[in-house]
Amino acid sequence: CLTRGSLHHQRRPPVSPAPVFAALSAPSADVDMDQFTSGVEDTPIDPPIQAKGRLCSSSCCSFSYRVPTLRELYDRDRRLLRAIIVIVIFLNVPVLGYTLYPFMLFSTWIHESFHGLAALSIGGTVSWLNIYPDGSGLANTLIPIGTFQRAWVACAGYMGTAVVGGIMLMFRRTNLGARVGTCGMGLAMLLTCIFFAGNAFGLVALLLMGLLLSAAGWRLPTFWIGELYALLAATTCLNAITSIRVLFFITEANIGGVVRSSDAAVMQDATKIHAWIWASAWMVLGLWMTAMGVFITFETREKDSREAPEQYRGEDHVDLLLTTELA
């Protein structure tokens, strides 16, 4: 027996994540800003790490662990720091703030896509997926009757956004990962347009963004695709955290001209656990995945990159290093 239900993601009133980065807007005095745009991008820690191991029996993957200094973290994560600085500046300059609008739509698309994927994973179907100009979205699904099924689909949006943001951050130091990730997201958007887009704005927005991301991942130089990917990852993690705060104040919202319950309210109705508890759990997950993305990273071995053929230098045609950092 099947029942039709609509799951949605509400992003109004607009969430301003500026306080999250307020402390970052003024660099400390001991930071050499000349290094911000010079030198090798995201270079591995030197001196060598203190502990090593292998992820598999072959030599293709290995992991390493050490406690880095703040200076080392700065030297390695210039790409992420630049993305954060761009977000801070753009959020505090009204005219520039509009340039982050596509990134908000990107996060909404991830949220609604995970509602759809959750429905498909339990034998349901996705009728349509809408993205609206105010940044909200709606996924209409057909799922089997049951408390678990309803709760599983309802919680997938916020959880999926947090997980995707964290995983994207983990690959921010790999040029090949940034290129493949950007192309993959673009192609996934185009597939959404073909099979699930249900309104004109969503169709046009996803089509344009899908084409641009696919083209950027395919043609942009290594430096610029890394910058774009880091910005996508940072804004996705930011939205996974800041968009949840509205769930503490509203249980219903007007989405697409119809008043609908929030995801937290749906979870409360399905599980009898208060909506604030679910909202808090999703926020903790968002913070946790962001921390994991910052401190657990994949990167290219610098010595192997120097030994790579000239035509592949700067790309990741070498072994990957999984680094765990605890500051």
Short mmCIF file of C-alpha atoms in Angstrom, two decimals:
data_model
loop_
_atom_site.label_atom_id
_atom_site.label_comp_id
_atom_site.label_asym_id
_atom_site.label_seq_id
_atom_site.Cartn_x
_atom_site.Cartn_y
_atom_site.Cartn_z
CA CYS A 1 0.00 0.00 0.00
CA LEU A 2 1.40 3.36 -0.94
CA THR A 3 0.71 6.83 0.35
CA ARG A 4 1.66 10.11 -1.24
CA GLY A 5 3.54 12.61 0.84
CA SER A 6 5.38 15.86 0.23
CA LEU A 7 8.70 16.51 1.90
CA HIS A 8 10.17 19.96 1.71
CA HIS A 9 13.02 22.14 2.77
CA GLN A 10 12.24 25.65 3.99
CA ARG A 11 14.90 28.34 3.86
CA ARG A 12 12.85 31.41 4.76
CA PRO A 13 13.43 33.75 6.45
CA PRO A 14 16.84 34.05 4.77
CA VAL A 15 19.57 32.67 6.97
CA SER A 16 22.52 34.98 7.51
CA PRO A 17 25.58 32.96 8.49
CA ALA A 18 27.69 36.09 8.95
CA PRO A 19 28.04 35.62 12.76
CA VAL A 20 29.63 32.23 12.16
CA PHE A 21 32.55 33.85 10.38
CA ALA A 22 32.61 37.21 12.15
CA ALA A 23 35.77 36.30 14.01
CA LEU A 24 37.50 35.42 10.74
CA SER A 25 36.95 38.74 9.01
CA ALA A 26 40.04 40.33 10.60
CA PRO A 27 43.25 38.29 10.09
CA SER A 28 45.61 38.03 13.03
CA ALA A 29 48.74 40.12 13.03
CA ASP A 30 51.14 37.18 12.84
CA VAL A 31 49.76 35.86 9.54
CA ASP A 32 51.87 36.62 6.48
CA MET A 33 49.25 37.52 3.90
CA ASP A 34 51.86 37.38 1.11
CA GLN A 35 51.72 33.61 1.38
CA PHE A 36 48.02 33.69 0.74
CA THR A 37 48.43 33.67 -3.02
CA SER A 38 51.97 32.43 -3.46
CA GLY A 39 53.75 29.12 -3.35
CA VAL A 40 52.47 25.59 -3.85
CA GLU A 41 48.78 25.07 -3.13
CA ASP A 42 47.96 23.12 0.03
CA THR A 43 51.39 21.56 0.51
CA PRO A 44 51.79 18.53 2.79
CA ILE A 45 53.06 18.98 6.34
CA ASP A 46 56.80 19.26 6.81
CA PRO A 47 58.50 17.81 8.88
CA PRO A 48 57.25 14.29 8.18
CA ILE A 49 54.29 12.91 10.04
CA GLN A 50 54.74 10.95 13.25
CA ALA A 51 52.64 7.84 12.60
CA LYS A 52 51.78 5.96 9.44
CA GLY A 53 49.66 3.03 8.30
CA ARG A 54 47.91 1.53 5.29
CA LEU A 55 44.27 1.48 4.27
CA CYS A 56 44.72 -1.64 2.15
CA SER A 57 47.30 -4.29 1.32
CA SER A 58 48.40 -2.51 -1.85
CA SER A 59 50.53 0.62 -1.96
CA CYS A 60 47.85 2.84 -3.51
CA CYS A 61 46.40 4.20 -0.26
CA SER A 62 47.87 5.03 3.11
CA PHE A 63 46.96 7.12 6.10
CA SER A 64 48.95 9.30 8.43
CA TYR A 65 48.47 11.10 11.72
CA ARG A 66 50.10 13.98 13.55
CA VAL A 67 49.09 17.03 15.56
CA PRO A 68 49.80 20.04 13.31
CA THR A 69 50.55 23.56 14.45
CA LEU A 70 48.28 26.46 13.51
CA ARG A 71 50.95 27.69 11.11
CA GLU A 72 51.01 24.33 9.35
CA LEU A 73 47.23 24.31 9.12
CA TYR A 74 47.35 27.76 7.53
CA ASP A 75 50.04 26.73 5.03
CA ARG A 76 48.10 23.63 4.01
CA ASP A 77 44.60 25.06 3.82
CA ARG A 78 45.02 28.29 1.90
CA ARG A 79 42.37 27.10 -0.53
CA LEU A 80 39.75 26.64 2.20
CA LEU A 81 40.75 29.85 3.96
CA ARG A 82 40.31 31.81 0.74
CA ALA A 83 36.83 30.30 0.35
CA ILE A 84 35.94 31.35 3.91
CA ILE A 85 37.26 34.88 3.36
CA VAL A 86 35.21 35.18 0.15
CA ILE A 87 32.08 34.07 2.02
CA VAL A 88 32.72 36.51 4.89
CA ILE A 89 33.28 39.46 2.55
CA PHE A 90 30.35 38.68 0.28
CA LEU A 91 27.95 38.16 3.19
CA ASN A 92 28.83 41.57 4.62
CA VAL A 93 28.62 43.52 1.35
CA PRO A 94 24.95 43.66 0.22
CA VAL A 95 25.71 43.96 -3.49
CA LEU A 96 28.18 41.07 -3.46
CA GLY A 97 25.87 38.90 -1.36
CA TYR A 98 23.76 38.11 -4.41
CA THR A 99 26.69 36.23 -5.94
CA LEU A 100 26.25 33.53 -3.27
CA TYR A 101 22.66 32.93 -4.41
CA PRO A 102 23.58 30.03 -6.75
CA PHE A 103 25.39 28.32 -3.89
CA MET A 104 22.23 28.52 -1.78
CA LEU A 105 20.28 26.89 -4.61
CA PHE A 106 23.00 24.25 -4.83
CA SER A 107 22.50 23.35 -1.15
CA THR A 108 18.72 23.29 -1.59
CA TRP A 109 19.11 20.92 -4.53
CA ILE A 110 21.25 18.56 -2.43
CA HIS A 111 18.66 18.67 0.37
CA GLU A 112 15.72 17.83 -1.89
CA SER A 113 17.70 15.23 -3.82
CA PHE A 114 18.35 13.31 -0.62
CA HIS A 115 14.63 13.29 0.15
CA GLY A 116 14.18 11.66 -3.24
CA LEU A 117 17.07 9.22 -2.79
CA ALA A 118 15.71 8.18 0.61
CA ALA A 119 12.31 7.48 -0.96
CA LEU A 120 13.90 5.40 -3.71
CA SER A 121 15.95 3.44 -1.16
CA ILE A 122 12.80 2.10 0.54
CA GLY A 123 10.97 1.20 -2.65
CA GLY A 124 9.19 4.50 -3.23
CA THR A 125 9.21 6.85 -6.19
CA VAL A 126 9.88 10.54 -6.79
CA SER A 127 7.05 12.38 -8.51
CA TRP A 128 8.85 15.70 -8.91
CA LEU A 129 11.44 17.98 -7.34
CA ASN A 130 10.92 21.75 -7.24
CA ILE A 131 13.35 24.57 -6.49
CA TYR A 132 11.85 28.02 -5.80
CA PRO A 133 13.36 31.52 -6.23
CA ASP A 134 13.41 32.19 -2.46
CA GLY A 135 15.78 29.26 -1.95
CA SER A 136 13.19 26.82 -0.63
CA GLY A 137 12.46 23.47 -2.23
CA LEU A 138 9.96 20.65 -2.31
CA ALA A 139 10.31 16.96 -3.14
CA ASN A 140 7.07 15.08 -3.79
CA THR A 141 7.46 11.35 -3.15
CA LEU A 142 5.36 8.20 -3.12
CA ILE A 143 6.47 5.88 -0.29
CA PRO A 144 5.18 2.74 1.47
CA ILE A 145 3.04 3.33 4.56
CA GLY A 146 4.95 3.10 7.83
CA THR A 147 6.48 5.20 10.58
CA PHE A 148 10.04 4.28 9.70
CA GLN A 149 9.55 5.00 6.01
CA ARG A 150 8.06 8.42 6.71
CA ALA A 151 10.77 9.35 9.21
CA TRP A 152 13.57 8.04 6.98
CA VAL A 153 12.55 10.24 4.06
CA ALA A 154 11.85 13.28 6.26
CA CYS A 155 15.26 13.28 7.96
CA ALA A 156 17.29 12.56 4.82
CA GLY A 157 17.39 16.17 3.58
CA TYR A 158 19.35 17.79 6.40
CA MET A 159 21.43 14.68 7.07
CA GLY A 160 22.36 14.29 3.41
CA THR A 161 23.41 17.93 3.06
CA ALA A 162 25.68 17.65 6.11
CA VAL A 163 27.28 14.41 4.90
CA VAL A 164 27.86 15.67 1.36
CA GLY A 165 29.40 18.91 2.64
CA GLY A 166 31.78 17.03 4.92
CA ILE A 167 32.85 14.58 2.21
CA MET A 168 33.42 17.41 -0.25
CA LEU A 169 35.69 19.12 2.27
CA MET A 170 37.74 15.94 2.65
CA PHE A 171 38.76 16.10 -1.02
CA ARG A 172 39.48 19.84 -1.19
CA ARG A 173 43.26 19.26 -1.31
CA THR A 174 43.14 16.95 -4.32
CA ASN A 175 43.03 18.61 -7.71
CA LEU A 176 41.59 15.54 -9.40
CA GLY A 177 38.99 15.16 -6.63
CA ALA A 178 37.90 18.76 -7.12
CA ARG A 179 37.61 18.29 -10.87
CA VAL A 180 35.71 15.00 -10.69
CA GLY A 181 33.49 16.26 -7.85
CA THR A 182 32.51 19.42 -9.72
CA CYS A 183 31.79 17.55 -12.95
CA GLY A 184 29.85 14.90 -11.04
CA MET A 185 27.64 17.46 -9.33
CA GLY A 186 26.97 19.15 -12.65
CA LEU A 187 25.98 15.89 -14.34
CA ALA A 188 23.75 14.96 -11.38
CA MET A 189 21.96 18.30 -11.73
CA LEU A 190 21.38 17.65 -15.42
CA LEU A 191 19.92 14.22 -14.62
CA THR A 192 17.61 15.89 -12.10
CA CYS A 193 16.41 18.23 -14.85
CA ILE A 194 15.67 15.31 -17.16
CA PHE A 195 13.82 13.06 -14.73
CA PHE A 196 12.49 15.05 -11.78
CA ALA A 197 12.37 18.85 -12.29
CA GLY A 198 8.77 19.88 -11.69
CA ASN A 199 8.66 23.68 -12.06
CA ALA A 200 9.99 26.16 -14.60
CA PHE A 201 12.35 28.01 -12.25
CA GLY A 202 13.87 24.81 -10.92
CA LEU A 203 14.31 23.44 -14.44
CA VAL A 204 16.09 26.57 -15.70
CA ALA A 205 18.21 27.02 -12.56
CA LEU A 206 19.35 23.40 -12.40
CA LEU A 207 19.98 23.27 -16.14
CA LEU A 208 22.19 26.38 -16.11
CA MET A 209 24.04 25.36 -12.95
CA GLY A 210 24.51 21.81 -14.21
CA LEU A 211 25.96 22.98 -17.52
CA LEU A 212 28.23 25.54 -15.84
CA LEU A 213 29.56 23.10 -13.24
CA SER A 214 30.16 20.40 -15.84
CA ALA A 215 31.98 22.83 -18.13
CA ALA A 216 33.97 24.29 -15.23
CA GLY A 217 35.06 20.87 -14.03
CA TRP A 218 36.10 19.92 -17.55
CA ARG A 219 37.85 23.08 -18.74
CA LEU A 220 38.91 25.32 -15.85
CA PRO A 221 42.61 25.41 -14.91
CA THR A 222 43.64 23.41 -11.86
CA PHE A 223 43.89 26.45 -9.58
CA TRP A 224 40.44 27.83 -10.38
CA ILE A 225 38.60 24.51 -10.25
CA GLY A 226 40.12 23.98 -6.81
CA GLU A 227 38.89 27.39 -5.68
CA LEU A 228 35.37 26.75 -7.01
CA TYR A 229 35.22 23.31 -5.42
CA ALA A 230 36.37 24.64 -2.04
CA LEU A 231 33.71 27.36 -2.21
CA LEU A 232 31.02 24.78 -3.02
CA ALA A 233 32.13 22.59 -0.12
CA ALA A 234 32.32 25.47 2.36
CA THR A 235 28.91 26.92 1.47
CA THR A 236 27.29 23.46 1.59
CA CYS A 237 28.64 22.85 5.09
CA LEU A 238 27.60 26.35 6.14
CA ASN A 239 24.04 25.86 4.86
CA ALA A 240 23.82 22.46 6.54
CA ILE A 241 24.33 24.24 9.87
CA THR A 242 22.73 27.67 9.55
CA SER A 243 19.57 26.65 7.67
CA ILE A 244 18.48 24.51 10.63
CA ARG A 245 17.92 27.43 12.98
CA VAL A 246 14.54 28.26 11.42
CA LEU A 247 13.28 24.86 12.62
CA PHE A 248 13.39 26.12 16.21
CA PHE A 249 10.91 28.91 15.44
CA ILE A 250 8.51 27.56 12.81
CA THR A 251 6.62 24.33 12.24
CA GLU A 252 4.92 25.36 9.00
CA ALA A 253 5.86 27.56 6.07
CA ASN A 254 4.50 28.67 2.73
CA ILE A 255 6.37 26.80 0.02
CA GLY A 256 5.29 27.13 -3.57
CA GLY A 257 2.06 28.82 -2.49
CA VAL A 258 1.02 26.02 -0.12
CA VAL A 259 1.49 25.87 3.67
CA ARG A 260 3.47 22.75 4.54
CA SER A 261 5.04 21.28 7.68
CA SER A 262 8.78 21.52 8.25
CA ASP A 263 10.95 18.40 8.24
CA ALA A 264 11.36 18.61 12.02
CA ALA A 265 7.58 18.83 12.47
CA VAL A 266 7.13 15.76 10.26
CA MET A 267 9.67 13.90 12.39
CA GLN A 268 7.86 14.94 15.56
CA ASP A 269 4.55 13.70 14.18
CA ALA A 270 6.09 10.39 13.07
CA THR A 271 8.24 9.62 16.12
CA LYS A 272 6.57 11.65 18.93
CA ILE A 273 9.98 13.18 19.69
CA HIS A 274 9.97 16.98 19.88
CA ALA A 275 10.98 18.85 16.74
CA TRP A 276 13.66 20.78 18.64
CA ILE A 277 15.46 17.54 19.45
CA TRP A 278 15.57 16.57 15.80
CA ALA A 279 16.70 20.05 14.78
CA SER A 280 19.45 19.94 17.42
CA ALA A 281 20.57 16.50 16.26
CA TRP A 282 20.80 17.67 12.64
CA MET A 283 22.78 20.74 13.70
CA VAL A 284 25.21 18.59 15.69
CA LEU A 285 25.60 16.31 12.67
CA GLY A 286 26.32 19.34 10.48
CA LEU A 287 28.98 20.59 12.89
CA TRP A 288 30.47 17.10 13.22
CA MET A 289 30.70 16.49 9.47
CA THR A 290 32.22 19.93 8.95
CA ALA A 291 34.86 19.15 11.58
CA MET A 292 35.53 15.77 9.98
CA GLY A 293 35.89 17.44 6.59
CA VAL A 294 38.38 19.95 7.97
CA PHE A 295 40.57 17.51 9.90
CA ILE A 296 40.32 14.36 7.75
CA THR A 297 41.53 15.03 4.24
CA PHE A 298 42.77 13.29 1.12
CA GLU A 299 45.71 14.89 -0.60
CA THR A 300 48.44 14.24 -3.15
CA ARG A 301 51.94 13.28 -2.07
CA GLU A 302 54.11 16.28 -2.85
CA LYS A 303 57.21 14.26 -3.77
CA ASP A 304 55.23 12.05 -6.15
CA SER A 305 53.64 15.12 -7.72
CA ARG A 306 57.07 16.56 -8.50
CA GLU A 307 58.10 13.28 -10.12
CA ALA A 308 54.96 13.09 -12.29
CA PRO A 309 55.24 13.75 -16.02
CA GLU A 310 55.06 17.40 -16.99
CA GLN A 311 51.66 17.09 -18.67
CA TYR A 312 50.15 15.60 -15.50
CA ARG A 313 51.87 17.84 -12.98
CA GLY A 314 49.33 19.61 -10.81
CA GLU A 315 46.79 16.81 -11.31
CA ASP A 316 46.40 13.79 -9.04
CA HIS A 317 47.91 11.02 -11.17
CA VAL A 318 49.72 9.85 -8.02
CA ASP A 319 49.01 8.12 -4.72
CA LEU A 320 46.59 9.76 -2.32
CA LEU A 321 47.42 10.47 1.29
CA LEU A 322 44.64 10.34 3.89
CA THR A 323 45.58 12.71 6.70
CA THR A 324 43.92 12.91 10.10
CA GLU A 325 44.62 16.13 11.96
CA LEU A 326 43.69 17.04 15.52
CA ALA A 327 44.54 20.62 16.45
#
